[in-house]
Short mmCIF file of C-alpha atoms in Angstrom, two decimals:
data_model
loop_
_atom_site.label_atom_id
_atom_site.label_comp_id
_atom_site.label_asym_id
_atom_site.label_seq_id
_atom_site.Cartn_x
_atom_site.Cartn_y
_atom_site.Cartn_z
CA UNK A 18 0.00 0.00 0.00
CA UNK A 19 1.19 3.15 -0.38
CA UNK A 20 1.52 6.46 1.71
CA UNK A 21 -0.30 9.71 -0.54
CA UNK A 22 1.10 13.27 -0.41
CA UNK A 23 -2.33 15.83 -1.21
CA UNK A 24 -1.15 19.11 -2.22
CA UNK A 25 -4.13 21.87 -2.78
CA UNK A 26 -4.51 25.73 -2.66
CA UNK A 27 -5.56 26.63 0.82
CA UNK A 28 -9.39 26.75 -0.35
CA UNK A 29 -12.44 25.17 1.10
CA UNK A 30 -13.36 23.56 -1.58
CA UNK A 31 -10.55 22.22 -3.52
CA UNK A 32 -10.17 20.60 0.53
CA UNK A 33 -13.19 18.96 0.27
CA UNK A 34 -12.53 17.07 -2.92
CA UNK A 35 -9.41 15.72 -2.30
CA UNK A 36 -10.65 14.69 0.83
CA UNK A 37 -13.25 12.80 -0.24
CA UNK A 38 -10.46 10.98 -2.65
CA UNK A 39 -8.75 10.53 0.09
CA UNK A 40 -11.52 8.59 2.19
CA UNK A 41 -11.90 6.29 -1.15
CA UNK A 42 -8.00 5.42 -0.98
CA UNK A 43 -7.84 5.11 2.82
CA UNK A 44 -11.05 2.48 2.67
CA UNK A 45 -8.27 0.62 -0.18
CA UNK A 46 -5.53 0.16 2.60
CA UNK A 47 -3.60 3.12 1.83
CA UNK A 48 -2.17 5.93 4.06
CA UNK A 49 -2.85 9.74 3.54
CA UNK A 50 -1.13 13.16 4.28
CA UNK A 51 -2.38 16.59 3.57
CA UNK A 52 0.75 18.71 3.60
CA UNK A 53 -0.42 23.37 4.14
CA UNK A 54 -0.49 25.70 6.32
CA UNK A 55 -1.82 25.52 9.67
CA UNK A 56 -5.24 26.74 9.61
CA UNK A 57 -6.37 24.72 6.78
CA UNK A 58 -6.81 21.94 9.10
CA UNK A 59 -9.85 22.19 10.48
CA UNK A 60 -11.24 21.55 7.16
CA UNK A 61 -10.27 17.57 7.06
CA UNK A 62 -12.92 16.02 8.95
CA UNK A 63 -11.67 12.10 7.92
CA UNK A 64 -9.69 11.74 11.15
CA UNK A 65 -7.51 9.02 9.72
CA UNK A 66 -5.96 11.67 7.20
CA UNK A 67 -2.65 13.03 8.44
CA UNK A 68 -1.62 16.14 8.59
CA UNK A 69 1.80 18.05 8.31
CA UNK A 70 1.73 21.71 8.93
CA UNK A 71 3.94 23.87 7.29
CA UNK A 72 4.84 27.65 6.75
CA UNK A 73 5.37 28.10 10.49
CA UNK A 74 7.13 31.37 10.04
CA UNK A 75 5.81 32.92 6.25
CA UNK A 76 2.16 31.49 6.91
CA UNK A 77 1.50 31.42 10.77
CA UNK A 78 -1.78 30.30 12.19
CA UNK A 79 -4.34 32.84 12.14
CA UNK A 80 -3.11 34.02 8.50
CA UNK A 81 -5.35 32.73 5.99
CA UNK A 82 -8.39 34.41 6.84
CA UNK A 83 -6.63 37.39 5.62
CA UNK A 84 -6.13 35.58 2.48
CA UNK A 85 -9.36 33.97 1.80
CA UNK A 86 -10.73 37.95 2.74
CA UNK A 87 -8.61 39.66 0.11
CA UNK A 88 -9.53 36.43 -2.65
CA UNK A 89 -12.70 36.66 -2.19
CA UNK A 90 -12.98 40.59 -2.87
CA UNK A 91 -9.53 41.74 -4.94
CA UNK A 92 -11.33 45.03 -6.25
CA UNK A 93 -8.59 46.65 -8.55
CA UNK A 94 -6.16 45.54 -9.93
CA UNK A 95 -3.69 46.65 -7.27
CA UNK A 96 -5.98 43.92 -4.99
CA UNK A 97 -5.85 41.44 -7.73
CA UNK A 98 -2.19 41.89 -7.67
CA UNK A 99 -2.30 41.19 -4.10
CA UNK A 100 -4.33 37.55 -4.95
CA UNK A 101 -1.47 36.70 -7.41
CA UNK A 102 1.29 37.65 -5.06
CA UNK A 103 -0.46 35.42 -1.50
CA UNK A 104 -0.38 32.92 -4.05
CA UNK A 105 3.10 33.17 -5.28
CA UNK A 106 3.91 33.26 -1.25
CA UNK A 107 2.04 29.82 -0.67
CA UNK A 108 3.75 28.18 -3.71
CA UNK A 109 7.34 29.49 -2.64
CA UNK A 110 6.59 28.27 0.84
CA UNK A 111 5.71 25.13 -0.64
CA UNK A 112 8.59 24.49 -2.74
CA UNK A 113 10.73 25.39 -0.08
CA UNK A 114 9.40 23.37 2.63
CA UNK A 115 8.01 20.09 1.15
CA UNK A 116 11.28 17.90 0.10
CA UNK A 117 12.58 17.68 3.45
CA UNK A 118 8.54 17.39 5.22
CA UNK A 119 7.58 14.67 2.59
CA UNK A 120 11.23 12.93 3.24
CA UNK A 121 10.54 12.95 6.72
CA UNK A 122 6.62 11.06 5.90
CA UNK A 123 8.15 9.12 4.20
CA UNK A 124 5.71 9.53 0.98
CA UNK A 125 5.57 7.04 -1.67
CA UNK A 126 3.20 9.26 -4.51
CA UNK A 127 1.56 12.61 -4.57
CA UNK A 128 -2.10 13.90 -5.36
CA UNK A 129 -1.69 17.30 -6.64
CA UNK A 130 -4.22 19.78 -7.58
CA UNK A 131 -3.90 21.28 -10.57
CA UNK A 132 -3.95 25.01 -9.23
CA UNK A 133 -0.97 24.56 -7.00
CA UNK A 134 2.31 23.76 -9.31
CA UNK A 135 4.47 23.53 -6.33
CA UNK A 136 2.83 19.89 -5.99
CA UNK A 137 3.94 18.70 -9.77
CA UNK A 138 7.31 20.57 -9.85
CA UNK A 139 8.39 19.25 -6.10
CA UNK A 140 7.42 15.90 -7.29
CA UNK A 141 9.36 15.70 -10.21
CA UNK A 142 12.21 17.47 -8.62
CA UNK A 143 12.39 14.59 -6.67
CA UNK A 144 11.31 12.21 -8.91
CA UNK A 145 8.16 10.68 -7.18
CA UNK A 146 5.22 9.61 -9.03
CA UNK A 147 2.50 12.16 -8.77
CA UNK A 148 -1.48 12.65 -10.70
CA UNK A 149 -3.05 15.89 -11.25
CA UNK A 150 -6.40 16.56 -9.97
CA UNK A 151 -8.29 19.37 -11.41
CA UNK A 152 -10.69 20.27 -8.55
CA UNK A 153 -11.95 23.57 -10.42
CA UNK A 154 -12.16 23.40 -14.29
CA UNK A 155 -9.12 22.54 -15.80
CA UNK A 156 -6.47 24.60 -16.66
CA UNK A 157 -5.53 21.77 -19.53
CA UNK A 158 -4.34 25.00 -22.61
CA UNK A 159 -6.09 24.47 -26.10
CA UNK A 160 -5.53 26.97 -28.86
CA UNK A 161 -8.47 27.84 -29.87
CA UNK A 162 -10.36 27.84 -26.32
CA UNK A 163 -10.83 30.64 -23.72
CA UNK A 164 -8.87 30.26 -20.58
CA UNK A 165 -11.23 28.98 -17.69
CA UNK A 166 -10.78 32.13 -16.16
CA UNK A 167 -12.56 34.33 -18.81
CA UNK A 168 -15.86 34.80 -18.87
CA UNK A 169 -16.01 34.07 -22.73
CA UNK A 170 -18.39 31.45 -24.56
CA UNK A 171 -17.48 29.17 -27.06
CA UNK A 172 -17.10 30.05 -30.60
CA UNK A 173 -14.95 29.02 -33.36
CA UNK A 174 -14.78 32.88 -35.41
CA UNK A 175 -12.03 34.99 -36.10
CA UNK A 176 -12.82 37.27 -33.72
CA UNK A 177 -13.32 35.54 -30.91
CA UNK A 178 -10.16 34.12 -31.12
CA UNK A 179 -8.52 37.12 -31.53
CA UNK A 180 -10.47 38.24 -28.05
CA UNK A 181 -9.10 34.08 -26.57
CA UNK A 182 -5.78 35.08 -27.68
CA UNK A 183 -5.78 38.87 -26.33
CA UNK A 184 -6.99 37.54 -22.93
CA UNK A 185 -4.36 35.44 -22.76
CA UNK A 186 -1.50 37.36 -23.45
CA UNK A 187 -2.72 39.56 -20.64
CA UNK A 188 -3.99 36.72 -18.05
CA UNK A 189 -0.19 35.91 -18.46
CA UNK A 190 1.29 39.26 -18.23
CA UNK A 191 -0.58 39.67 -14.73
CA UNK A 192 0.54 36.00 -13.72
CA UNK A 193 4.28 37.02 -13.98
CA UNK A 194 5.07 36.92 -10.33
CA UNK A 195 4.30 32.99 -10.51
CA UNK A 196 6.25 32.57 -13.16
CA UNK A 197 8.60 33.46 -11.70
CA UNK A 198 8.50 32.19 -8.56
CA UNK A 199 8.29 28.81 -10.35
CA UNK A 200 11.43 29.26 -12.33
CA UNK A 201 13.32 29.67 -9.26
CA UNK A 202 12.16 26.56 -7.41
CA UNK A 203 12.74 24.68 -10.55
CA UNK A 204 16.43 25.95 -10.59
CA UNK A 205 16.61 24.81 -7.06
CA UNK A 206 15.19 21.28 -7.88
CA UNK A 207 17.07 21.20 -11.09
CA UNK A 208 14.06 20.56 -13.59
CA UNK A 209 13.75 22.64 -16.78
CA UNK A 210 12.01 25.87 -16.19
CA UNK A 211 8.33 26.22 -17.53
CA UNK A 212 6.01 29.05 -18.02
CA UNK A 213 2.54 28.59 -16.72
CA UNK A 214 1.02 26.59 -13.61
CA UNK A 215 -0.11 24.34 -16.75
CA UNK A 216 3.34 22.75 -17.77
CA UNK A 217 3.56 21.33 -14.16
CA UNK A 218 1.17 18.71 -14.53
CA UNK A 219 1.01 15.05 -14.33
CA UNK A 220 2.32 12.89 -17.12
CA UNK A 221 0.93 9.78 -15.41
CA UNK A 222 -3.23 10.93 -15.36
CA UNK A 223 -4.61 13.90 -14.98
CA UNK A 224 -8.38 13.42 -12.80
CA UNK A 225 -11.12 16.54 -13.53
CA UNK A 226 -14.19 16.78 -11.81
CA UNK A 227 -15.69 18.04 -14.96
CA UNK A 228 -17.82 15.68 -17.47
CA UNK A 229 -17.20 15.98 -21.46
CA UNK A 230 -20.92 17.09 -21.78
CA UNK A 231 -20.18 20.12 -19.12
CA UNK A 232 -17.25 21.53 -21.33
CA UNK A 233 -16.24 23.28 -24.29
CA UNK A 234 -15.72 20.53 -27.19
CA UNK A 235 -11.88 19.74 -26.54
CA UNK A 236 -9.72 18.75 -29.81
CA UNK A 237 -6.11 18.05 -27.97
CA UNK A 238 -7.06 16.82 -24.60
CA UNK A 239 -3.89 14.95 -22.83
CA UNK A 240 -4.58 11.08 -24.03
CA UNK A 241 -4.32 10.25 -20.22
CA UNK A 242 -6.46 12.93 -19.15
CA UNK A 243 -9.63 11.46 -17.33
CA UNK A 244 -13.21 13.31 -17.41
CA UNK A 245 -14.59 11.59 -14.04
CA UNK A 246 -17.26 13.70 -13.03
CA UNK A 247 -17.46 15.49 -9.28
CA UNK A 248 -15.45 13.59 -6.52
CA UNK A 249 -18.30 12.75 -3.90
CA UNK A 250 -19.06 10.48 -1.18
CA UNK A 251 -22.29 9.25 -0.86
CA UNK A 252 -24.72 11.80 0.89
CA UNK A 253 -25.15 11.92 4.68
CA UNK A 254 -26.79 14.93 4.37
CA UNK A 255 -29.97 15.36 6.74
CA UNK A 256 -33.29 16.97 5.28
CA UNK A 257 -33.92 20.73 5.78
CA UNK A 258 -37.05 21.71 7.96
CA UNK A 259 -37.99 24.82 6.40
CA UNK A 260 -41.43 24.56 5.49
CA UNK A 261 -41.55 24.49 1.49
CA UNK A 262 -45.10 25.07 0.37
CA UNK A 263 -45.85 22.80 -2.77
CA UNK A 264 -47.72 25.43 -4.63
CA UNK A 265 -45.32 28.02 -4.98
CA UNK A 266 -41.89 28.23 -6.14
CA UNK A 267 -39.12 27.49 -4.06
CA UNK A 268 -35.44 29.42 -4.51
CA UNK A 269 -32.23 28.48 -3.19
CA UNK A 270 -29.33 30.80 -3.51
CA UNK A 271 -25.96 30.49 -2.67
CA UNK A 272 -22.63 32.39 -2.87
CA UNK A 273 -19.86 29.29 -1.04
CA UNK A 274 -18.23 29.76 1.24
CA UNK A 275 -16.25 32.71 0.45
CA UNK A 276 -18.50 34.85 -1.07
CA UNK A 277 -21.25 34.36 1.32
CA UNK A 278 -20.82 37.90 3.01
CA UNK A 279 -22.14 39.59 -0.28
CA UNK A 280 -25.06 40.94 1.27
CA UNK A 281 -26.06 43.60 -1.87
CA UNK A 282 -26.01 40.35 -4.13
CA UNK A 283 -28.30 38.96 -1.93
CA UNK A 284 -30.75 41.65 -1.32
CA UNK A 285 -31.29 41.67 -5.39
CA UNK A 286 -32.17 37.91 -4.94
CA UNK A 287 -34.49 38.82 -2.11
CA UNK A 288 -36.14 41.63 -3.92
CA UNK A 289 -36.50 39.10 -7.29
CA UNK A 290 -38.05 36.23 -5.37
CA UNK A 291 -40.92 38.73 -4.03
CA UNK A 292 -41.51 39.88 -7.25
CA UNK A 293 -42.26 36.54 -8.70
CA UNK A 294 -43.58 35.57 -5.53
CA UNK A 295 -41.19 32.93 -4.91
CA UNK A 296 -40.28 31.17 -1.81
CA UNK A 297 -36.37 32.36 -1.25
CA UNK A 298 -33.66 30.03 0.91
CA UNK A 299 -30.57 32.22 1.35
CA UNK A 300 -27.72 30.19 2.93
CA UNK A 301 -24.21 32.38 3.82
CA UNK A 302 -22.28 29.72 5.18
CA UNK A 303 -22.04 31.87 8.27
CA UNK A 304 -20.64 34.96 6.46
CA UNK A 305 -23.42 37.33 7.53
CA UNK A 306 -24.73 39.06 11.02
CA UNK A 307 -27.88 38.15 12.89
CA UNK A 308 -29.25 41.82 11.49
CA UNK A 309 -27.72 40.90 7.90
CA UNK A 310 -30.47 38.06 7.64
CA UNK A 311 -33.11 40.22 9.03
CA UNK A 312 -32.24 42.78 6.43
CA UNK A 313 -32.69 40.40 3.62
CA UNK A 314 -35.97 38.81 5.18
CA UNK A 315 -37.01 42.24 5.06
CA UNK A 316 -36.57 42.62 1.22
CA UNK A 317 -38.23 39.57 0.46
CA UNK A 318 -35.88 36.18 1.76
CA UNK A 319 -38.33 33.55 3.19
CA UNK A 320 -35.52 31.64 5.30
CA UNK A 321 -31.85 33.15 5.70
CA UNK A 322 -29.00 30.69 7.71
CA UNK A 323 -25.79 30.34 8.10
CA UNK A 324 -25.66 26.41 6.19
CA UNK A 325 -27.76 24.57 4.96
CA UNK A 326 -27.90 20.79 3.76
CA UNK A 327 -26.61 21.83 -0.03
CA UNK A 328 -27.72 18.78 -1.57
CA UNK A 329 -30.78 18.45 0.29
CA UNK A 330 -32.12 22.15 -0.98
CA UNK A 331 -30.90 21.48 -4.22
CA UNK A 332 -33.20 18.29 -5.22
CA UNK A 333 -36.25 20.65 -3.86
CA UNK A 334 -35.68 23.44 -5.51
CA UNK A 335 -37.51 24.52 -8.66
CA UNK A 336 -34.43 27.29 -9.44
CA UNK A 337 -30.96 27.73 -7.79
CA UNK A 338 -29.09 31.15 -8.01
CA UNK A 339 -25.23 30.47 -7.53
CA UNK A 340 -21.54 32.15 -7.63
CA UNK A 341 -20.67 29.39 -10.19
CA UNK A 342 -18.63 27.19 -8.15
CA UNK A 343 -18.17 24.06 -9.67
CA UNK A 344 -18.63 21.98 -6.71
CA UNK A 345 -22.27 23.57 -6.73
CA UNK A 346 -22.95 23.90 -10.17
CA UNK A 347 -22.42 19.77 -10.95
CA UNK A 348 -24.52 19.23 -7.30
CA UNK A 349 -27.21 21.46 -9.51
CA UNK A 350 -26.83 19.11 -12.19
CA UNK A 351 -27.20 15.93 -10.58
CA UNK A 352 -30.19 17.49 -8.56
CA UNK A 353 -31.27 18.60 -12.02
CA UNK A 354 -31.93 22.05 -10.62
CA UNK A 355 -31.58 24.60 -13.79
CA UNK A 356 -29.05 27.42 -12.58
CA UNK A 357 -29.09 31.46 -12.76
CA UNK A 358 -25.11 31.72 -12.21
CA UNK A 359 -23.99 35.04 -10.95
CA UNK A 360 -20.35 34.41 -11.71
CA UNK A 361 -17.68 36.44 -9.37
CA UNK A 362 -14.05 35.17 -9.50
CA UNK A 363 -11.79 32.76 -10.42
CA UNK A 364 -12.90 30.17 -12.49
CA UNK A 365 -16.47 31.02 -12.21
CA UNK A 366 -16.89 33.27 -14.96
CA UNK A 367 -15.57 29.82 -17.09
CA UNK A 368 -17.92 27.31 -15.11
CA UNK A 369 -21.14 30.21 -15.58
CA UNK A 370 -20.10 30.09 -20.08
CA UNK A 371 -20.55 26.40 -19.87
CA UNK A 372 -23.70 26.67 -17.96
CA UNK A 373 -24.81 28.71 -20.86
CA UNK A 374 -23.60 26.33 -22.74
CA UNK A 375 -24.29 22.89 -22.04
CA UNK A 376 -28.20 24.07 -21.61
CA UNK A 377 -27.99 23.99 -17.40
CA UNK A 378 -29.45 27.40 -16.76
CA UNK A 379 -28.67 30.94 -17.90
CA UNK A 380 -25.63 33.33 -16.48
CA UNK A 381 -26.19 37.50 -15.59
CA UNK A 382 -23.79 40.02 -14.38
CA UNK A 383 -23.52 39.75 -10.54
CA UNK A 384 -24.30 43.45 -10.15
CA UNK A 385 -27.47 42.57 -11.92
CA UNK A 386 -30.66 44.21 -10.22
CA UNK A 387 -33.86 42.29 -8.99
CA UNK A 388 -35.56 43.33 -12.48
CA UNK A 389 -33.21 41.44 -14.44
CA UNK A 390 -32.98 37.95 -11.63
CA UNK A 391 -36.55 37.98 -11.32
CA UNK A 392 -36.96 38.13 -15.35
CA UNK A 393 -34.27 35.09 -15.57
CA UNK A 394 -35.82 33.16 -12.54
CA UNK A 395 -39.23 33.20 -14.65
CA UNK A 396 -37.29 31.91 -17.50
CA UNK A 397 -35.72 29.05 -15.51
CA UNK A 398 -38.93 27.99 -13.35
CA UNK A 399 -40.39 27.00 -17.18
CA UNK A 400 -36.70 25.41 -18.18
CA UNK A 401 -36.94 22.41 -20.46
CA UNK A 402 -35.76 19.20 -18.25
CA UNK A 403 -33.93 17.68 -21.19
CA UNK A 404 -30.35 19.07 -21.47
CA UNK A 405 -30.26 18.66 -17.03
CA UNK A 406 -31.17 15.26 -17.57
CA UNK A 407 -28.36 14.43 -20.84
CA UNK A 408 -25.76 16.09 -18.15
CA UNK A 409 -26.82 14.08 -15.04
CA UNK A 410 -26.85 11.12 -17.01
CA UNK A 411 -23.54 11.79 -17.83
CA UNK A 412 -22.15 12.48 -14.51
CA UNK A 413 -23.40 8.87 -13.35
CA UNK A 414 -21.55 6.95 -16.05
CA UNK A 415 -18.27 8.91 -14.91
CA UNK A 416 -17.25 6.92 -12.22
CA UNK A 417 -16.83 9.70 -9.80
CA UNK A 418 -14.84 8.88 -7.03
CA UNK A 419 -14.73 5.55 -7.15
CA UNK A 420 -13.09 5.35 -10.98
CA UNK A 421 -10.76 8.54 -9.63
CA UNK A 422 -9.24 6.10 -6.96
CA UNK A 423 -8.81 3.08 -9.29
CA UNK A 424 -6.87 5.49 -12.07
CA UNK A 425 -4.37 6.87 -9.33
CA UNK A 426 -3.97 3.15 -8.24
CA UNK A 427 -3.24 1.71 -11.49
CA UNK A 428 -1.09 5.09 -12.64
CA UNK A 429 0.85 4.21 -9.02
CA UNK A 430 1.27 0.33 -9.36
CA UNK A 431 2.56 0.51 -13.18
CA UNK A 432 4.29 3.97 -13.73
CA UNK A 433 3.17 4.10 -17.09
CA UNK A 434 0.44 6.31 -18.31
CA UNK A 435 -3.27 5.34 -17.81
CA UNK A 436 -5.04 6.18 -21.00
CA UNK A 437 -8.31 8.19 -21.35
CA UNK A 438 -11.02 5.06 -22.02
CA UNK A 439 -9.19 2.58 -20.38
CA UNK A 440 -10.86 0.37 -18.39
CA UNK A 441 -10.34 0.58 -15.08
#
């Protein structure tokens, strides 16, 4: 059996992922270590995953709050600059500090995610096996596609791929810092410098919790690149005990975890719901004030908490309005819940142009007022079923977790590449 190194950004989500690929290899005999700073610990709830802190003196407990604040709201571009350089300190800190902490574990492979190179170049530098796990979409390049980042949809004209190719020139140009920072670990590992978080990936498999139907049609996809749908246990979740009324339409809306302290988003919701006379479920995931919810129960919320049971709301919902998250958006699709995505960083401007896309719902500005939701909510609470039900279909012939386990096994035992379509 062998001992796992997980490697992720220091965000909830990406967490809870690779944690629940971790449960599947622990139940298979194998031992797991998440390796960050100290406050993202509290976020593994397996107890039998280890855990190796790190960054004692560049990321000291009690720092990432500040982080997650300024991700979650960058502003200008002197704020966004500030996103790009925390993340340049976590990767540095990384490459610094894992060869001698995963020498010391004694770690046999690596599970990296796809947004944090330091797991891909350290592993190569020191020449253990490691598989890439895209937790957001993936950041897999193609020519003549829009980065996941952009908000773009999917064309094949000449202008829009002048506008793809424009966006990334300057995408890159703000990204320099990384670059940089990974040049110099690679010097120190001695591994050929790259440019881009995407030339550190796994030449063994690379795992996405995406599905081909919830994507942009790919023509040069890596041959051992593996489409396995989201990464989920099965549901513990208890049932809600708001009251739903049956006759009227029922609303969930969610911004995740770090965007839940958007309260003017949230009053626009409010507002839409009472003008369609819709029943309105606001969860914040505890980013809002006791007065906060009363404030939005005012403008039209029926229920406002802290969490709610995600899955749960989702199958009894008639509409879901959503940041885009793509943990939430494929929960939407196997709930079959049509989506009003109100995209707002990172990769969500991507994940909200393939809702659009693939037929899941419809995407709006987030500064959009309650005149334009409640229009779109209308829209959705008449959505056809069929393209919801094509993409959950989809997501149950994946494999999920289960598959996702079995490909880093097999990628593990035999070194060699595990093909896309193998059978596993």
């Amino acid at each position: 059996m062998s001992h796992f190194a997980v490697i992720a950004p220091g965000f909830y989500s990406h967490f809870q992922a690779l944690q629940t690929l971790s449960g599947e290899l622990l139940d298979r005999g194998h031992r797991v270590t998440f390796f960050q700073q100290a406050d993202t610990r509290h976020w593994l709830t397996d107890p039998r995953i280890g855990f190796r802190a790190l960054g004692a003196g560049s990321h000291p407990p009690g720092s990432l709050e500040r982080q997650l604040r300024r991700a979650a709201n960058p502003g200008s571009p002197l704020g966004l600059r500030r996103v790009i350089r925390d993340l340049c300190d976590s990767t540095a800190m990384l490459c610094a500090e894992l060869p001698a902490a995963l020498a010391g574990e004694g770690i046999d492979a690596m599970l990296c995610d796809q947004m944090e190179a330091a797991g891909g170049l350290v592993a190569e530098g020191l020449g253990l096996p490691f598989i890439s796990v895209a937790c957001a979409l993936p950041i897999n390049r193609e020519p003549k596609l829009p980065l996941p980042v952009m908000p773009f949809a999917y064309a094949t004209d000449e202008r829009s791929q002048r506008i793809y190719d424009g966006s990334r020139q300057v995408h890159d140009w703000f990204m320099r810092p990384l670059r940089d920072v990974l040049h110099q670990a690679s010097k120190q590992l001695s591994i050929p410098p790259r440019d881009g978080v995407h030339h550190y990936l796994s030449p063994l498999a690379q795992i996405s919790q995406t599905t081909d139907s919830f994507d942009f049609p790919r023509q040069h996809r890596p041959a051992h690149f593996h489409a396995v749908g989201p990464l989920r246990a099965l549901s513990s979740e208890t049932s809600g005990d708001w009251p739903i009324e049956a006759d009227r339409p029922f609303v969930f809306a969610s911004l995740g975890t770090m965007q839940g302290g958007r309260l003017g988003m949230f009053k626009q919701i409010a507002k839409a719901c009472r003008r369609i006379d819709a029943q309105l479920l606001i969860a914040h995931c505890g980013r809002l004030t006791s007065a906060q919810e009363q404030t939005l129960q005012r403008q039209g919320a029926t229920w406002v908490t802290d969490f709610a049971p995600q899955q749960w709301a989702l199958q009894q919902a008639d509409a879901v309005v959503t940041h885009g998250g793509l943990n939430t958006v494929m929960d939407a699709i196997l709930a079959r819940t049509p989506m009003l995505v109100m995209p707002i960083a990172f990769d969500q401007p991507g994940v909200a142009a393939r809702v659009n896309y693939s037929g899941a719902g419809v995407s709006v500005n987030r500064r959009a007022g309650a005149s334009t939701i409640s229009r779109h909510l209308q829209g959705l609470l008449a959505h056809p079923p069929e393209p919801l039900n094509w993409l959950a279909a989809d997501i149950h012939t994946a494999g999920g977790v289960t598959r996702a386990a079995s490909i880093v096994e097999v990628a593990i035992r035999s070194g060699q590449p595990v093909w896309t379509g193998e059978v596993i």
